[in-house]
Amino acid sequence: MKAPTDYAHLEDQFQARIDAEEKIEPKDWMPDKYRKTLIRQISQHAHSEIVGMLPEGNWITRAPSLRRKVALLAKVQDEAGHGLYLYGAAETLGAERDDLLDELHRGEAKYSSIFNYPTLSWADIGAIGWLVDGAAIMNQVPLCRCSYGPYARAMVRVCKEESFHQRQGYEIMLTLARGTEAQKKMAQDALNRWWWPSLMMFGPNDAESKHTAQSMAWKIKRFTNDELRQRFVDITAPQAEFLGLTIPDEHLKYNEETGHYGFGPIDWDEFWQVVSGEGPCNRQRLKARRRAHEEGQWVRDAALAHAEKRRQRQAAKNDQKVA
Amino acid sequence: MTLAEAKYQYLLRMGDNALILGHRLSEWCGHGPILEQDIAMTNIALDQVGQARSLLQYAAQLEGKGRTEDDLAYKRDVMEYRNVLLVEQPNEDFAYTIVRQFLFDAFNFLLHKSLVHSKDEHLKAIAEKSLKEITYHLRYSSEWMIRLGDGTAESHQKIQAALDDLFIYTGELLTPDAVDQAIFEAGIGPDLAALQPAYQTKIDEILQQATLQKPEVKYMQSGGKDGRMHTEYLGYILAELQFVQRAYPNMEW
Ligand SMILES: [Fe+2]
Ligand SMILES: [Fe+2]
Ligand SMILES: [Fe+2]
């Protein structure tokens, strides 16, 4: 009966390292559940980056100026890069990118629900940068101090780019808000549609959130969903005011006593509907990802076959030299 | 035709080529066969739209009517566009995309290698910056020509089919007309006809490594750069590209 005691001892040591704010590295011992939790979270994050390319990619060919086109292309490309580092971080935990992608394509893996909403006007590109990248930063800045080293380091790089995206999105909104009536209307409509889904990006209320306590103890998470959501509202409400746009929440009001903005109830039915795969664009998003993967199969096969041919030719050459 | 008019036309042609090909490549963003290639194609699209901006800004300046890069990109209709027919061809699949890119890059590389010696300082400066990018584009598209040609039976068949379809659009790349001639005589750009042997050598070299057959072409398609003709695809490209500016005219974005 030696093993269980050893295991408990290892877990204690592990927790002590976490409590001392030491980073856990790929080769270090870690509890199986810690590994699994991280693989789940990092792969969901990676999938979100990749699926997130679709709603914004939808406007690349229609961007209203060449300057905006270049900026949007670069932004969506950054998201692809984020996906790449994150799949890389998941691989340090023993997961395989191909398996993670298969889970996504089978509809088993989750990704951020926000990307299941449609982009209907150019203003949506501004609203996504401002609100969605804004909410992502709120979630991700604390992850730069996550206990798992490779994830924390990936987040440092990602957060720098996300804050650039956020400013760029806000600048699009500002241009529209200072523009013609038609442009203001477009901006307000985008805010109306993206506001509530953005608040839902922080996940269920703390009372409903099943992973929070353990993730906080492991210092994967540093703040609860509700804390982060509140911080997002506090920062974003004055920004909307500066734009001269109205946040679609009649309960939104600054509270002098608490120093926070109070806000109305979130429609959790809508949240769970989209999470369960029945949002406005869930089917289209998965279909687009699956199609890209399936139609790319022959290309990936060709690259492998060619690399193998080269290897064999090189080996044959080397043999000749020896002979 | 005055030299100023020829220069304006020449810049439009270059700018439109870069814009339309960049636009086509940008359609892949988010849908690439693998994440790394999605990023690589977006990189090339970014370079090309960036080049289009410099070229169209200069074109607008040469024209001297107070138009901007965006006026040129967003407010001209099909028959005013001066890109070659090759770059407006649809993506179809990764094989078509690579062949289109390779056939254009091989031309564009030779063109820019000459333009870095242009007597026009502004164009020379643009070409110096672009040449580095185009050198990479040509390496990328050449490598994929070889990988797909000398990959699997399926990839070989697909890329050969793309080559057979697209080769008919290579004729106008290096067939000089009055604009090219005026530019050459002024020492601003190369004698296009003189670049033909180097172009064919590059194509032959890569096709040989890729184990592909060069198509036998009786008649080349042309008319894009001199504004006589476009394929039906360009209208749809512009319908998308120009949608916002057409639906909401005279606004700042
Ligand atoms: Fe991202
Ligand atoms: Fe993100
Ligand atoms: Fe972002």
Coordinates of C-alpha atoms in Angstrom, one line a residue, chain B:
Chain B
M1 CA -0.1 58.7 -75.8
T2 CA 2.1 60.8 -73.7
L3 CA 4.7 59.3 -71.3
A4 CA 2.6 60.5 -68.4
E5 CA -0.4 58.6 -69.7
A6 CA 1.7 55.5 -70.3
K7 CA 3.1 55.7 -66.7
Y8 CA -0.4 56.0 -65.3
Q9 CA -1.6 53.0 -67.3
Y10 CA 1.5 51.0 -66.3
L11 CA 1.0 51.7 -62.6
L12 CA -2.7 50.9 -62.8
R13 CA -1.8 47.5 -64.4
M14 CA 0.7 46.7 -61.7
G15 CA -1.6 47.9 -58.9
D16 CA -4.7 46.0 -60.3
N17 CA -2.7 42.8 -60.7
A18 CA -1.6 43.0 -57.0
L19 CA -5.0 44.0 -55.8
I20 CA -7.0 41.3 -57.6
L21 CA -4.6 38.5 -56.9
G22 CA -4.4 39.6 -53.3
H23 CA -8.2 39.6 -53.1
R24 CA -8.4 36.1 -54.6
L25 CA -5.8 34.8 -52.1
S26 CA -7.6 36.5 -49.2
E27 CA -10.7 34.4 -50.0
W28 CA -8.7 31.5 -48.6
C29 CA -8.3 33.1 -45.2
G30 CA -9.8 30.8 -42.6
H31 CA -10.4 28.0 -45.1
G32 CA -6.9 26.8 -45.9
P33 CA -5.9 23.1 -46.2
I34 CA -3.9 23.3 -43.0
L35 CA -3.3 26.1 -40.6
E36 CA 0.3 26.8 -41.6
Q37 CA -0.7 27.2 -45.3
D38 CA -3.7 29.4 -44.3
I39 CA -1.2 31.7 -42.6
A40 CA 1.3 31.5 -45.5
M41 CA -1.4 32.4 -48.1
T42 CA -2.7 35.2 -46.0
N43 CA 0.9 36.5 -45.8
I44 CA 1.1 36.7 -49.5
A45 CA -2.3 38.3 -49.8
L46 CA -1.2 40.9 -47.3
D47 CA 2.0 41.6 -49.3
Q48 CA 0.0 41.9 -52.4
V49 CA -2.7 44.2 -51.1
G50 CA 0.1 46.3 -49.5
Q51 CA 1.8 46.5 -52.9
A52 CA -1.5 47.4 -54.5
R53 CA -1.8 50.3 -52.1
S54 CA 1.6 51.8 -52.9
L55 CA 1.1 51.3 -56.6
L56 CA -2.4 52.7 -56.7
Q57 CA -1.4 55.7 -54.6
Y58 CA 1.3 56.5 -57.1
A59 CA -1.1 55.9 -60.0
A60 CA -3.6 58.3 -58.5
Q61 CA -0.8 60.9 -58.0
L62 CA 0.3 60.5 -61.6
E63 CA -3.2 60.9 -62.8
G64 CA -3.4 64.2 -61.0
K65 CA -7.2 64.4 -60.6
G66 CA -7.2 64.3 -56.8
R67 CA -8.3 60.6 -56.7
T68 CA -7.0 58.3 -54.0
E69 CA -6.0 54.6 -53.9
D70 CA -9.5 53.8 -52.7
D71 CA -11.2 55.8 -55.5
L72 CA -9.2 53.7 -57.9
A73 CA -9.9 50.4 -56.2
Y74 CA -13.6 51.0 -55.3
K75 CA -15.0 53.2 -58.0
R76 CA -13.9 51.7 -61.2
D77 CA -16.0 49.2 -63.1
V78 CA -14.8 46.0 -64.9
M79 CA -13.8 47.7 -68.2
E80 CA -11.6 50.3 -66.4
Y81 CA -9.6 47.6 -64.5
R82 CA -6.2 46.8 -66.1
N83 CA -5.2 43.5 -64.4
V84 CA -4.1 40.5 -66.5
L85 CA -6.8 37.8 -67.0
L86 CA -4.7 35.3 -65.0
V87 CA -5.1 36.9 -61.6
E88 CA -8.9 37.1 -61.7
Q89 CA -9.3 33.4 -62.2
P90 CA -11.1 31.7 -59.3
N91 CA -9.4 29.7 -56.6
E92 CA -11.2 26.5 -57.5
D93 CA -9.0 24.4 -55.3
F94 CA -5.5 24.6 -53.8
A95 CA -3.9 23.3 -57.1
Y96 CA -5.5 26.1 -59.2
T97 CA -4.4 28.6 -56.6
I98 CA -0.8 27.4 -56.6
V99 CA -0.6 27.3 -60.4
R100 CA -2.1 30.8 -60.8
Q101 CA 0.3 32.1 -58.2
F102 CA 3.3 30.4 -59.7
L103 CA 2.6 31.5 -63.3
F104 CA 2.2 35.1 -62.0
D105 CA 5.1 35.1 -59.5
A106 CA 7.6 33.9 -62.1
F107 CA 6.6 36.9 -64.3
N108 CA 6.3 39.3 -61.4
F109 CA 9.7 38.4 -60.1
L110 CA 11.4 39.1 -63.5
L111 CA 9.5 42.3 -63.8
H112 CA 10.6 43.6 -60.4
K113 CA 14.2 42.5 -60.9
S114 CA 14.2 45.0 -63.7
L115 CA 12.2 47.6 -62.0
V116 CA 14.7 48.0 -59.2
H117 CA 16.8 49.7 -61.9
S118 CA 14.0 52.0 -63.0
K119 CA 14.8 55.6 -63.9
D120 CA 11.6 56.5 -62.1
E121 CA 12.7 56.9 -58.5
H122 CA 9.3 56.4 -56.9
L123 CA 8.6 53.1 -58.8
K124 CA 12.2 52.0 -58.1
A125 CA 11.6 52.4 -54.4
I126 CA 8.3 50.5 -54.5
A127 CA 10.0 47.7 -56.5
E128 CA 12.9 47.4 -54.1
K129 CA 10.5 46.8 -51.2
S130 CA 8.3 44.5 -53.3
L131 CA 11.1 42.4 -54.8
K132 CA 12.0 40.9 -51.4
E133 CA 8.4 39.9 -50.9
I134 CA 8.0 38.5 -54.4
T135 CA 11.2 36.5 -54.1
Y136 CA 9.5 34.7 -51.2
H137 CA 6.2 34.3 -53.1
L138 CA 8.0 32.7 -56.0
R139 CA 9.8 30.3 -53.7
Y140 CA 6.6 29.4 -52.0
S141 CA 4.6 28.8 -55.1
S142 CA 7.5 26.9 -56.8
E143 CA 7.9 24.6 -53.8
W144 CA 4.2 23.8 -53.9
M145 CA 4.2 23.2 -57.6
I146 CA 6.9 20.5 -57.0
R147 CA 5.2 19.0 -53.9
L148 CA 1.8 18.7 -55.6
G149 CA 3.3 17.6 -59.0
D150 CA 5.6 15.0 -57.4
G151 CA 3.3 14.1 -54.5
T152 CA 0.5 11.6 -54.9
A153 CA -1.3 10.5 -58.1
E154 CA -4.3 12.6 -57.1
S155 CA -2.3 15.7 -56.5
H156 CA -0.4 15.3 -59.7
Q157 CA -3.6 14.9 -61.7
K158 CA -5.1 18.0 -60.0
I159 CA -2.2 20.3 -60.6
Q160 CA -1.8 19.2 -64.1
A161 CA -5.4 19.9 -64.8
A162 CA -5.0 23.4 -63.2
L163 CA -2.0 24.0 -65.4
D164 CA -3.8 22.9 -68.5
D165 CA -6.6 25.4 -67.7
L166 CA -4.5 28.3 -66.7
F167 CA -1.6 28.3 -69.1
I168 CA -3.7 30.1 -71.8
Y169 CA -3.5 33.2 -69.6
T170 CA 0.2 33.5 -69.6
G171 CA 0.5 35.1 -73.1
E172 CA -0.3 38.6 -72.2
L173 CA 2.1 38.8 -69.3
L174 CA 5.1 39.2 -71.5
T175 CA 3.6 40.5 -74.7
P176 CA 4.5 44.1 -74.9
D177 CA 2.1 46.7 -76.2
A178 CA 2.3 50.5 -76.8
V179 CA 2.3 51.2 -73.0
D180 CA 5.1 48.7 -72.3
Q181 CA 7.1 50.1 -75.2
A182 CA 6.8 53.7 -74.1
I183 CA 7.8 52.7 -70.6
F184 CA 10.8 50.7 -71.9
E185 CA 12.0 53.5 -74.1
A186 CA 11.9 55.9 -71.2
G187 CA 14.1 53.6 -69.2
I188 CA 11.3 53.1 -66.6
G189 CA 10.6 49.4 -67.2
P190 CA 12.0 46.4 -69.0
D191 CA 11.6 45.2 -72.5
L192 CA 9.0 42.6 -71.8
A193 CA 9.8 40.6 -74.9
A194 CA 13.3 40.2 -73.7
L195 CA 12.1 38.6 -70.4
Q196 CA 10.3 35.8 -72.3
P197 CA 13.3 33.4 -72.4
A198 CA 14.0 33.7 -68.7
Y199 CA 10.3 33.2 -68.0
Q200 CA 10.1 30.0 -70.1
T201 CA 13.3 28.7 -68.5
K202 CA 11.9 29.2 -65.0
I203 CA 8.6 27.5 -65.9
D204 CA 10.4 24.6 -67.6
E205 CA 12.8 24.1 -64.6
I206 CA 9.9 23.9 -62.1
L207 CA 7.6 21.8 -64.3
Q208 CA 10.5 19.4 -64.9
Q209 CA 11.1 19.0 -61.1
A210 CA 7.3 18.7 -60.6
T211 CA 7.1 16.0 -63.3
L212 CA 4.4 18.1 -65.1
Q213 CA 3.8 18.5 -68.8
K214 CA 3.8 22.0 -70.3
P215 CA 0.5 22.4 -72.1
E216 CA 0.5 22.9 -75.8
V217 CA -1.4 26.2 -76.4
K218 CA -2.5 27.2 -79.8
Y219 CA -4.2 30.4 -78.8
M220 CA -3.5 32.5 -75.7
Q221 CA -6.2 34.6 -74.1
S222 CA -5.5 38.3 -73.6
G223 CA -7.0 41.7 -73.2
G224 CA -6.9 42.3 -69.5
K225 CA -4.0 44.7 -69.3
D226 CA -5.0 46.8 -72.3
G227 CA -8.6 46.9 -71.3
R228 CA -10.1 45.2 -74.3
M229 CA -11.5 42.2 -72.3
H230 CA -12.0 40.6 -68.9
T231 CA -13.4 37.2 -67.9
E232 CA -16.8 37.1 -66.3
Y233 CA -15.2 36.5 -62.9
L234 CA -14.0 40.1 -62.4
G235 CA -17.5 41.5 -62.1
Y236 CA -18.2 39.3 -59.1
I237 CA -14.9 40.2 -57.5
L238 CA -15.7 43.9 -57.8
A239 CA -19.3 43.3 -56.6
E240 CA -17.8 42.0 -53.3
L241 CA -14.8 44.3 -53.1
Q242 CA -16.8 47.5 -53.7
F243 CA -20.1 46.6 -52.0
V244 CA -19.8 48.9 -48.9
Q245 CA -18.6 51.9 -50.9
R246 CA -21.3 51.4 -53.5
A247 CA -24.1 50.9 -51.0
Y248 CA -22.9 53.8 -48.8
P249 CA -21.2 56.3 -51.1
N250 CA -19.1 59.2 -50.1
M251 CA -18.4 58.2 -46.5
E252 CA -15.2 57.8 -44.5
W253 CA -14.5 54.3 -43.2

